[in-house]
XYZ file of C-alpha atoms in Angstrom:
598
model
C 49.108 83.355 146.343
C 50.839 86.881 147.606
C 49.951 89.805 145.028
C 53.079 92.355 144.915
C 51.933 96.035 143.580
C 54.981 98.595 143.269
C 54.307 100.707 141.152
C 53.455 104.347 140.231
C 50.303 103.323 137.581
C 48.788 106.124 135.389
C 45.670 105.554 134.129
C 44.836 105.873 130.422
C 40.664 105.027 130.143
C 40.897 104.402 126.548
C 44.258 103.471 123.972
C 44.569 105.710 121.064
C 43.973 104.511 117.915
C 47.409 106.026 116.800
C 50.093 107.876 117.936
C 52.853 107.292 120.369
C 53.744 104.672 123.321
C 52.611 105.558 126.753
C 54.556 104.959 130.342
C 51.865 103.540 132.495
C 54.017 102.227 135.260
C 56.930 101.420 137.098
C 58.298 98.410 138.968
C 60.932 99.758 140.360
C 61.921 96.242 142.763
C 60.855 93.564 140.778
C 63.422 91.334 139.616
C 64.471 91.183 135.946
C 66.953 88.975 136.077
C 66.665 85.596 133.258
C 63.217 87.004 132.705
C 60.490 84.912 129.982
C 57.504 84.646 128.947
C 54.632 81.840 130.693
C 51.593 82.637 128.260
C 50.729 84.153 125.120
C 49.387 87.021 126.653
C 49.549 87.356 130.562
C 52.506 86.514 132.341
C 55.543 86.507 132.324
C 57.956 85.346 134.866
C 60.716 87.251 136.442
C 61.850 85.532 139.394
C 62.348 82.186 141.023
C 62.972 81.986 144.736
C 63.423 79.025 147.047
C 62.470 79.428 150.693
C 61.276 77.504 153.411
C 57.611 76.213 153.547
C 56.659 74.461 156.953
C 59.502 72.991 159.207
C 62.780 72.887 157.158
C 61.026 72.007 153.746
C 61.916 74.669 150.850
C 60.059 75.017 148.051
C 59.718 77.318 144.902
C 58.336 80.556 144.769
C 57.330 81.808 141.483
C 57.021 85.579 140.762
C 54.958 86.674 137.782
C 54.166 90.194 135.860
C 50.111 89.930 135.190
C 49.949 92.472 131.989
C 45.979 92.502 132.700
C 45.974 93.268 136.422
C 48.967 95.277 135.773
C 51.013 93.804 138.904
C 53.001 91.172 140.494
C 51.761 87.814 141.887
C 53.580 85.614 143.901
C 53.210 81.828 143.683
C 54.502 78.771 145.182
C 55.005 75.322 143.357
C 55.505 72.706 146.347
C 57.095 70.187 144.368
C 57.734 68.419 148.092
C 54.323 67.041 147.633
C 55.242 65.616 143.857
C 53.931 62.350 143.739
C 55.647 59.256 145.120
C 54.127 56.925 142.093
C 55.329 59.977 139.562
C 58.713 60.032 141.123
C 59.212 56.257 140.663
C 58.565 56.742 137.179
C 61.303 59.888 136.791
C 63.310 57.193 138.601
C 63.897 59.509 141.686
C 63.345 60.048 145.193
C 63.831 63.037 145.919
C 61.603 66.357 144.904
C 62.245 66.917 140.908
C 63.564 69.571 138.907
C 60.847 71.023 137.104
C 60.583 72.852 133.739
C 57.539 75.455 133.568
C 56.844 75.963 130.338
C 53.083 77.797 130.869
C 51.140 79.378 133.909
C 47.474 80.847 133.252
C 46.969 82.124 136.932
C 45.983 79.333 138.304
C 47.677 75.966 136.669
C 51.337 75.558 135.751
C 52.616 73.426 132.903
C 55.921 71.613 133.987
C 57.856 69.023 131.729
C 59.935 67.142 133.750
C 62.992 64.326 132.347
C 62.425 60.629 133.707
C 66.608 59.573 134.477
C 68.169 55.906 134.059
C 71.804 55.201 134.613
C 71.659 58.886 135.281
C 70.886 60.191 132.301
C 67.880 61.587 130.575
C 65.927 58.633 129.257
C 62.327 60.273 128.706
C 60.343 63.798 129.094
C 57.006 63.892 130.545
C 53.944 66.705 130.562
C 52.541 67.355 134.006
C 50.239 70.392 135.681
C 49.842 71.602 139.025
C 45.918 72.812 140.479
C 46.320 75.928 142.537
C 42.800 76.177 143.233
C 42.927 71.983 143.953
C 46.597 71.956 144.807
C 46.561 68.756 143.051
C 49.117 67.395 140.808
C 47.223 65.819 137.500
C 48.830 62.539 135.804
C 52.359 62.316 134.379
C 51.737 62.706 130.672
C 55.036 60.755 127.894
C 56.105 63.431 125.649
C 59.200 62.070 124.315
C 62.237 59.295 125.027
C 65.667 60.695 124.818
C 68.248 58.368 123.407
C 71.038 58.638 121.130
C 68.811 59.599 118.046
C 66.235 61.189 119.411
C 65.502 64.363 121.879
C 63.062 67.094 122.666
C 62.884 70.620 121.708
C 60.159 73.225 123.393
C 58.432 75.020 120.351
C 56.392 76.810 123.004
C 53.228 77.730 123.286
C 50.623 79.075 120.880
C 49.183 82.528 120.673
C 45.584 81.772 122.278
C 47.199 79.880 125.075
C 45.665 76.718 123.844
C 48.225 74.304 123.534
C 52.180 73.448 124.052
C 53.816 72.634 121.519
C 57.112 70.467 121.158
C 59.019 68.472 118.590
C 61.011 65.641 118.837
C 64.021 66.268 117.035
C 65.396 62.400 115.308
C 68.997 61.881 113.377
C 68.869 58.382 112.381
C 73.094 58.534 112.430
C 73.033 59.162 115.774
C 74.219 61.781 118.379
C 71.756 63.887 117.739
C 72.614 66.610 120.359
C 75.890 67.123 118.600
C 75.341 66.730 115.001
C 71.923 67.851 114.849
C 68.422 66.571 113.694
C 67.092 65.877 109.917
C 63.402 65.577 110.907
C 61.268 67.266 113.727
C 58.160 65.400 114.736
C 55.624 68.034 115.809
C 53.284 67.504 118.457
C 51.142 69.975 120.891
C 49.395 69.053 124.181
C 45.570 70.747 125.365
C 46.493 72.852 128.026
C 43.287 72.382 129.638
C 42.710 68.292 129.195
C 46.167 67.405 128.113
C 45.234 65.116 125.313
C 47.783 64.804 122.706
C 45.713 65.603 119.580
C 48.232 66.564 116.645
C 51.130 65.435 115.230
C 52.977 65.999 111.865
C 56.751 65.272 110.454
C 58.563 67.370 109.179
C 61.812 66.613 106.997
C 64.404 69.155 107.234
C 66.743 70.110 104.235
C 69.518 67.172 103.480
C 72.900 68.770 103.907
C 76.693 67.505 105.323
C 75.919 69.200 108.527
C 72.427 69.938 109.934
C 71.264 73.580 110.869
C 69.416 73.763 114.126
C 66.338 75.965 114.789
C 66.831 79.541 116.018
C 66.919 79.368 120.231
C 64.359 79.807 122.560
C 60.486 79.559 121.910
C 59.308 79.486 117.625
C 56.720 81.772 116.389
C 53.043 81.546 116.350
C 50.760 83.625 114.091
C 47.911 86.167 116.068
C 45.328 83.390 115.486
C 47.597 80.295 116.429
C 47.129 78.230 113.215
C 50.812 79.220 111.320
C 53.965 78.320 112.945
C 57.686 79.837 111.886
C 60.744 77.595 112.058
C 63.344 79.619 111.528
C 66.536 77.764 110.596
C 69.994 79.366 112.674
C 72.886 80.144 110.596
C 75.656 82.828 111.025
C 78.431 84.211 109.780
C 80.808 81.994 111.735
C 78.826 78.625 110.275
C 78.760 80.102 106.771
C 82.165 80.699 106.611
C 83.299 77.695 107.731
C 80.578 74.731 106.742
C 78.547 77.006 104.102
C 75.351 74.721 104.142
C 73.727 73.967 101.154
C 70.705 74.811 100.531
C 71.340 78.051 102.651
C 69.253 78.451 105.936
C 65.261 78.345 105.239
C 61.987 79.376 107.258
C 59.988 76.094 107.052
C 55.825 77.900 107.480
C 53.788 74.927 109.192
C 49.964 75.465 108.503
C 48.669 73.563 111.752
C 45.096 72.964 110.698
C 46.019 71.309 107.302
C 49.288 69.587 108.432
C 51.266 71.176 105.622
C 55.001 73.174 105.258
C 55.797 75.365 102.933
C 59.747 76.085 102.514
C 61.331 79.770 102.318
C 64.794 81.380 101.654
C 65.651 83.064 105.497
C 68.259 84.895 106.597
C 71.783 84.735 108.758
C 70.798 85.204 112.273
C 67.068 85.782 111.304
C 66.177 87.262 115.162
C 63.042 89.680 114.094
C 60.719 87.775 113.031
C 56.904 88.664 113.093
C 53.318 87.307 111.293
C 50.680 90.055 109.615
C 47.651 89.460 111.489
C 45.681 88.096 108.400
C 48.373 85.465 108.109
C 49.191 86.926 104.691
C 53.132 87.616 105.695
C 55.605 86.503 107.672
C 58.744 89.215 107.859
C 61.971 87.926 109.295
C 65.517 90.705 109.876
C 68.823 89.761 110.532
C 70.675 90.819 113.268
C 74.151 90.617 111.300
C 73.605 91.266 107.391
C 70.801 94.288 108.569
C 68.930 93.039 106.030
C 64.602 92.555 105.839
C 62.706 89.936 103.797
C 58.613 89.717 103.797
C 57.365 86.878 102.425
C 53.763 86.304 100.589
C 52.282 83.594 102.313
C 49.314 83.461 99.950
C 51.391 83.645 97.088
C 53.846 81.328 98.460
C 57.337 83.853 97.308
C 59.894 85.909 98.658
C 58.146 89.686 97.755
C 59.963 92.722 99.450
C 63.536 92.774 100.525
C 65.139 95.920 101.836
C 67.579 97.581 104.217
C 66.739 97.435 108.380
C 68.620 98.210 111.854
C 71.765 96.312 112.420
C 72.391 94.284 115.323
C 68.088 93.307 115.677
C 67.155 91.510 118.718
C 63.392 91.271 118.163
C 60.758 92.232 116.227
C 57.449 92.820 118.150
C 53.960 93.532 116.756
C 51.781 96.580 117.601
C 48.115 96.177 118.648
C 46.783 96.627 114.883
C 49.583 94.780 112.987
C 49.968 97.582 110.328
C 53.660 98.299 112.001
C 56.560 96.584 113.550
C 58.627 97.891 116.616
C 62.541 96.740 116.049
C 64.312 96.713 118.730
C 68.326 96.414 118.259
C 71.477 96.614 120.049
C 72.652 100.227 119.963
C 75.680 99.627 121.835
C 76.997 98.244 118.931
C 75.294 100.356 116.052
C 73.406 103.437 115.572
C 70.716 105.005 115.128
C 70.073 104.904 118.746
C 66.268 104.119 117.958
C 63.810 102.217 118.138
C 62.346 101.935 114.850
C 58.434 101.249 113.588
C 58.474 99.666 110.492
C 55.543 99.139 108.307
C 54.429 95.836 107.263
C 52.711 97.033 104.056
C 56.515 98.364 102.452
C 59.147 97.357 105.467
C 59.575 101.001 105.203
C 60.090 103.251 108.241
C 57.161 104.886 109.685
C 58.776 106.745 112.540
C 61.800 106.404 115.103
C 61.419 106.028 119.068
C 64.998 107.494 120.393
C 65.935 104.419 123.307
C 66.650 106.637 125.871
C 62.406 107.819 125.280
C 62.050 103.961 126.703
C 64.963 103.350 128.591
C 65.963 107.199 130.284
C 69.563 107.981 130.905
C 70.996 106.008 128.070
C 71.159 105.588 124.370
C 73.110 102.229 124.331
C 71.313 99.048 125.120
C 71.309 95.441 124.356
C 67.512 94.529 124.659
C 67.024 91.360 125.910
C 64.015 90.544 128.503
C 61.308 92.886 126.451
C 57.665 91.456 126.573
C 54.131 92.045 125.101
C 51.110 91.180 126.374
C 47.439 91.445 125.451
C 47.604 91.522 121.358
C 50.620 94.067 122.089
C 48.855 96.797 123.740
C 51.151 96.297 126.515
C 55.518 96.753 126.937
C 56.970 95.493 129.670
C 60.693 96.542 129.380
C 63.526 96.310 132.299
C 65.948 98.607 133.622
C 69.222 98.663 132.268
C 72.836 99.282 134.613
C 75.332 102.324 133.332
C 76.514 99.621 130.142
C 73.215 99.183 128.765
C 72.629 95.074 129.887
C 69.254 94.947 132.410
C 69.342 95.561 135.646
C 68.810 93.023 138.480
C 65.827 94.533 139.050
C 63.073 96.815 137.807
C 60.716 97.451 134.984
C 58.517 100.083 132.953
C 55.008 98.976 131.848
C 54.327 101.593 128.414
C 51.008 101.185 126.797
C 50.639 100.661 122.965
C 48.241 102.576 120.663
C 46.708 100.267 117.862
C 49.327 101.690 115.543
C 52.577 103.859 116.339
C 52.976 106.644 114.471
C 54.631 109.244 116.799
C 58.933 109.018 118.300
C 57.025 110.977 121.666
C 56.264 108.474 124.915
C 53.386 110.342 126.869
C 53.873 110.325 130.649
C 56.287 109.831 133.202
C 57.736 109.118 136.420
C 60.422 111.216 138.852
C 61.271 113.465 135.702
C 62.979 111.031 133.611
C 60.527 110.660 130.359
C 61.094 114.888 130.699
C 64.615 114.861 131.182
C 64.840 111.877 128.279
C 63.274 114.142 125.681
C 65.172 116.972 126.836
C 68.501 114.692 126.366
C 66.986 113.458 123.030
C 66.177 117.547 121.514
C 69.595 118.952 123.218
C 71.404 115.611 121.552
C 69.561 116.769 118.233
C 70.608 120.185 118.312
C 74.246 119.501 119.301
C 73.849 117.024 116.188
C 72.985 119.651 113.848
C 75.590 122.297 115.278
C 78.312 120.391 115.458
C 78.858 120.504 119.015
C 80.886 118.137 120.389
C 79.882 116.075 123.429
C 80.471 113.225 125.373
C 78.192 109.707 124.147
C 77.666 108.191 128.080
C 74.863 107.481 130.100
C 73.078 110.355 131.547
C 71.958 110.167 135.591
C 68.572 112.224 135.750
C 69.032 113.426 139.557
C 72.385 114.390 138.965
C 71.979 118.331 139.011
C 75.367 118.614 136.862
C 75.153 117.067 133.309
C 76.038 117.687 129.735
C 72.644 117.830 128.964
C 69.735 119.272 131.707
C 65.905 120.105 132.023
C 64.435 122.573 134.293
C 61.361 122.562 136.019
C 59.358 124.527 133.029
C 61.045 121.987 130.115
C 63.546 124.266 128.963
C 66.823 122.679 128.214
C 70.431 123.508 128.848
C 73.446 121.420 127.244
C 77.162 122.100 126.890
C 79.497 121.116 123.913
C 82.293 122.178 122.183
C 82.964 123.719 118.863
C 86.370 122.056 117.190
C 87.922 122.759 113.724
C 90.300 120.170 114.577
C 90.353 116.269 113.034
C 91.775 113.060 113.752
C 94.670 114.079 111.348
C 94.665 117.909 111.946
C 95.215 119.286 115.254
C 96.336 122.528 116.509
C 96.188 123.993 119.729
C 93.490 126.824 119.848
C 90.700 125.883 117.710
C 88.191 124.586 120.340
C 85.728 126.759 121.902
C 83.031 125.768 124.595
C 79.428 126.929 124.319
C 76.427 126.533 126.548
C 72.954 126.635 124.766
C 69.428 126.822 126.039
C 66.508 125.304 124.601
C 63.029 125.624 124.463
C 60.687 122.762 125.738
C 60.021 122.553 121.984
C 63.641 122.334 121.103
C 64.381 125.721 119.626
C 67.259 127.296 120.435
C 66.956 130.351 123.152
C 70.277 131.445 123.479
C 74.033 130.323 122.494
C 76.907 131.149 124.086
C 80.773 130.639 123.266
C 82.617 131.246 126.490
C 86.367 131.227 125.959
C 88.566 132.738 128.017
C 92.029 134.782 127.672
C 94.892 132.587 129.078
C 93.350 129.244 128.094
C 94.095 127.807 124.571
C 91.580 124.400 124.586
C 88.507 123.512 125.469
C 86.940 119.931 126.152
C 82.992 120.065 127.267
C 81.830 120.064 131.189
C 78.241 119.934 132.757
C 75.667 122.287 133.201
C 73.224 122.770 135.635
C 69.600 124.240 135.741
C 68.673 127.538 138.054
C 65.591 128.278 139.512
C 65.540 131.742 137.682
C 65.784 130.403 134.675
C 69.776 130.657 134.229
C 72.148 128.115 134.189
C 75.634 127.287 135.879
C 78.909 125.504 133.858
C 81.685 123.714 134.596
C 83.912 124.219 131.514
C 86.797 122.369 131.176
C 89.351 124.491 130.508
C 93.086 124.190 129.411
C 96.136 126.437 129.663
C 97.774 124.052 127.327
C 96.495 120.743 126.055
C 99.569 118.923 127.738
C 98.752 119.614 131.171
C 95.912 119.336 133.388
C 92.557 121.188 132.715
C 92.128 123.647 135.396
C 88.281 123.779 137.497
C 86.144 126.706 135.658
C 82.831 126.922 136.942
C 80.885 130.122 134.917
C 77.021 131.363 135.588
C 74.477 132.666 133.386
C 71.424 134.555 133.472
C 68.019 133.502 131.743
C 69.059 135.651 128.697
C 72.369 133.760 128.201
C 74.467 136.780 130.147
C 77.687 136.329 131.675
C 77.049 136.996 135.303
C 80.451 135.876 136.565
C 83.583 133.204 135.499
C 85.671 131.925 138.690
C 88.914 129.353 137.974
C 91.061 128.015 140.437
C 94.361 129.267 139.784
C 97.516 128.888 141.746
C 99.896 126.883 139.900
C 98.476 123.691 140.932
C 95.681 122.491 138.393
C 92.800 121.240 140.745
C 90.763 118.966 138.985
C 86.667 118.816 139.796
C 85.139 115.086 139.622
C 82.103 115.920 140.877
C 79.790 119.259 140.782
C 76.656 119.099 142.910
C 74.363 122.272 143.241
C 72.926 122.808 147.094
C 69.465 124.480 147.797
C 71.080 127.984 148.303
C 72.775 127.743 144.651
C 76.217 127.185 145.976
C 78.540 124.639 144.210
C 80.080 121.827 146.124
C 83.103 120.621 144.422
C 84.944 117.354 144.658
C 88.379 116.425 142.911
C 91.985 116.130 142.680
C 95.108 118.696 143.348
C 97.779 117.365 140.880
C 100.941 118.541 143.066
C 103.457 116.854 140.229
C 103.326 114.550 137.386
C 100.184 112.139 138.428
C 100.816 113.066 141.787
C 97.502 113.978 143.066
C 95.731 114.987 146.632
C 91.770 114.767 147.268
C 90.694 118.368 147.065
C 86.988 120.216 147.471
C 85.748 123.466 147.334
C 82.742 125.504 147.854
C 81.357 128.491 145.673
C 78.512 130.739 146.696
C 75.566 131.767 144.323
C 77.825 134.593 143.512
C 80.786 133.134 142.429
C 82.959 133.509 145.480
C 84.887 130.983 147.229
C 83.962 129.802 150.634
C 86.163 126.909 150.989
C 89.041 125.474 149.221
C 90.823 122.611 151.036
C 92.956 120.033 150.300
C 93.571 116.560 152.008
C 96.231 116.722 154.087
């Protein structure tokens, strides 16, 4: 077993009883890539990687996020040494493929799919020692025929058992058309004895709905069991099922289902802790239901986020965290719902969790240990995760505050900066451009110096989608206190330009700021470069543009240690005619280069 720490880790000796999340770390190569869970609370994996063992032999190597130790482990699974009595039952010779569906630290959980005639005849349970590096007995799960297959329910919340069903349509082709009962049944994870079983009978209808993807939900304790019927609007519109998609509640102890009314595309879905509701949210209608498990009804129904990928628990179950696609709706939050109402108890703005962006689709977000513990990827310039890396924020027992304590390189600074600049543009009516924001670019619509104090350019516009006229756009530059109040504001037209469309800004050491205002002597041509500085009160110390004739565009504005300004763009010489062009500007304004590509 290799252990793999990278991380910056801040230590927090005791989690607040309320108040906001907290960035403890960063995992800034680890792959993220197809990412899931391996236990309840531990692990969860985030890479796979065959490679050479001894001689030319490859094996598996299995990379895991450890939510107690806070750090990667690396372990291999040398499924060259499977068996040769297993692999004549899986009706192979050769090394198998292998489906781990648990790891504690020390023993995987594989199912693996016995073949005949090349096709999937039977599933079996096996586990693999690493402290014996033994392989225990092959374990029958389930035969796979024309009426009859498995489905993973997953494991339960204490990390006791694996649970799986075997899905049965008596017509036939059940892969295609679907299954009318489930037979439930768990393996021990620690003596794999199969010690429960139950039917369950799903709702008669022309067409059969399936069971929402990936693993089903578990209560806190282990002894409820959500399973969530999929439906959507595609399926409704076309087959309209009758009855309409349910959440079947399986009490595991007593062997008993109770039937609900669900939702379209029910994706949050989360247990109270006392096992007294279950709350399901719909990533298409953006609706909420709670049901009253003791009561056995439907009791609260209300509005949520749109677009909801997840619903995930915090530490003391009195709240909710939603997480939801904001590329494709807004708020750009992430909300905190409370159980006892469904009503909002504060908003997290996403770029708080993921810096430089307010546009996400969430997938690959994990809780650990009773959900004290986030571990959430990096996401690329569109908002889908990253290849690699990940932030580790701790969770107070319940989350009451939109702030995220802590930070690393600046961005949780520069993220709340974005987030009270974003707010005040908001409220002012500035105009700015929605995109991601780099936090080590030193030019930006929106910018944090070293004492928190915030600097953003927008633009003021009387103009609409069906009223325009030239001349009724004018670019300010604001500064902000750490707090968010407003400092200064500046409009800085210009004579001899008649529209304005935003720029970048960029923080001084003494306390002022530099623009780059784009800058039009007529909306149907070319903006022309403007670069203007400002003192700490908000004075105009100087306003250079590059005239000439020939409109030189700048692409990119970088400030060097001795406060120059390099530029890089285009000369236009002509219609879209263009030439690479760059400049140089002193501290003071003056030009020290200004070339074009020959």
């Amino acid at each position: 077993m290799r252990t793999c720490i990278a991380a910056l880790v801040l230590l927090w000796s005791q989690l607040a009883v309320a108040g906001g999340l907290r960035f403890a770390a960063e995992f800034p190569e680890l792959p993220n890539a197809n990412a899931r869970k391996l236990s309840a609370q531990r692990f969860v994996l985030v890479s796979v990687e065959w490679r050479p063992d001894t001689g030319k032999t490859r094996m598996p190597y299995y990379q895991f996020f450890d939510f107690k130790e806070r750090k990667a482990v690396e372990v291999p699974l040398p499924l060259h040494e499977f068996p040769q009595a297993h692999l004549q039952v899986l009706g192979t010779r050769t090394p198998p493929m292998a489906h781990v569906v648990h790891f504690d630290g020390q023993v995987f959980s594989l199912t693996l799919n016995a073949s005949k005639n090349h096709e999937a005849s039977a599933t079996y349970f096996c586990q693999y020692d690493t402290r014996t590096n033994r392989f225990s007995e092959l374990v029958y799960l389930s035969p796979w025929d024309d009426t009859r297959h498995i489905e993973d329910i997953g494991f339960d919340s204490t990390d006791e058992y694996f649970y799986f069903a075997i899905g049965a349509n008596p017509a036939g082709n059940v892969i295609k058309n679907g299954y009318t009962s489930l037979e439930l049944n768990r393996i021990h994870l620690r003596n794999r004895e199969l010690d429960w079983k139950m039917k369950v009978d799903l709702p008669k209808r022309a067409r059969p709905l399936k069971l929402n993807s990936g693993p089903q939900l578990f209560s806190r304790d282990g002894t409820k069991l959500a399973l969530v019927e999929y439906n959507d609007a595609g399926i409704q519109r076309d087959d309209k099922p009758n009855p309409p998609e349910q959440v079947l509640v399986v009490d595991i102890p007593s062997k008993t289902v109770d039937a609900y009314p669900s939702l379209l595309t029910a994706y949050g879905q989360v247990f109270s802790p006392d096992n007294r509701y279950l709350i399901l949210g719909s990533n298409e209608l953006g609706r909420m239901i709670r049901i009253d498990l003791e009561k056995k009804k439907l009791d609260l129904e209300g509005p949520g986020h749109k677009r909801v990928d997840r619903y995930l628990p915090t530490p003391s179950g009195k709240s909710f965290l939603v997480f939801s696609n904001t590329k494709l709706t807004s708020p750009k939050t992430v909300e905190v719902r409370r159980v006892s109402d469904l009503k909002l108890q504060t908003s997290i703005p996403v770029r708080m969790v993921f810096p430089g962006t307010d546009a996400v689709v969430p997938s690959g977000i994990f809780s650990g240990l009773d959900g004290r513990m986030l571990l959430i990827p990096y996401v690329d310039k569109k908002g889908w995760s990253d290849r690699k890396g990940w932030r580790l924020y701790e969770v107070p027992d319940d989350v009451t505050s939109p702030e995220v304590d802590g930070g690393s390189g600046g961005d949780m600074k520069v993220a709340q900066g974005v987030v009270l600049g974003k707010q005040y543009a908001d409220a002012n009516h500035l105009l700015y451009e929605d995109r991601k924001e780099d936090p080590n670019a030193s030019f930006s619509q929106f910018v944090v110096n070293k004492t928190g104090d915030i600097f953003l350019i927008g633009t003021l516009s009387d103009n609409s989608d069906d009223d325009y006229k030239v001349g009724r756009t004018r670019p300010v530059v604001a500064k902000l206190g750490p707090d968010g109040r407003p400092k200064w504001q500046r409009i800085l037209v210009k004579k001899g330009f008649l529209d304005y469309e935003g720029g970048q800004v960029a923080a001084l050491p003494d306390g002022g700021c530099v623009a780059d205002v784009v800058s039009y002597v007529h909306p149907g041509s070319h903006p022309v470069t403007r670069v203007v500085r400002l003192d700490a009160q908000g004075k105009v110390l100087w306003d250079y543009h590059f005239g000439g004739g020939r409109p030189r565009i700048g692409d990119r504005y970088e400030l060097l240690p001795d406060l120059s300004i390099s530029i890089t763009g285009r000369l236009y010489e002509g219609g879209e005619k263009y030439r690479p062009w760059k400049a140089l500007l002193d501290k003071n304004g003056k030009v020290l280069s200004d070339e074009v590509a020959p």
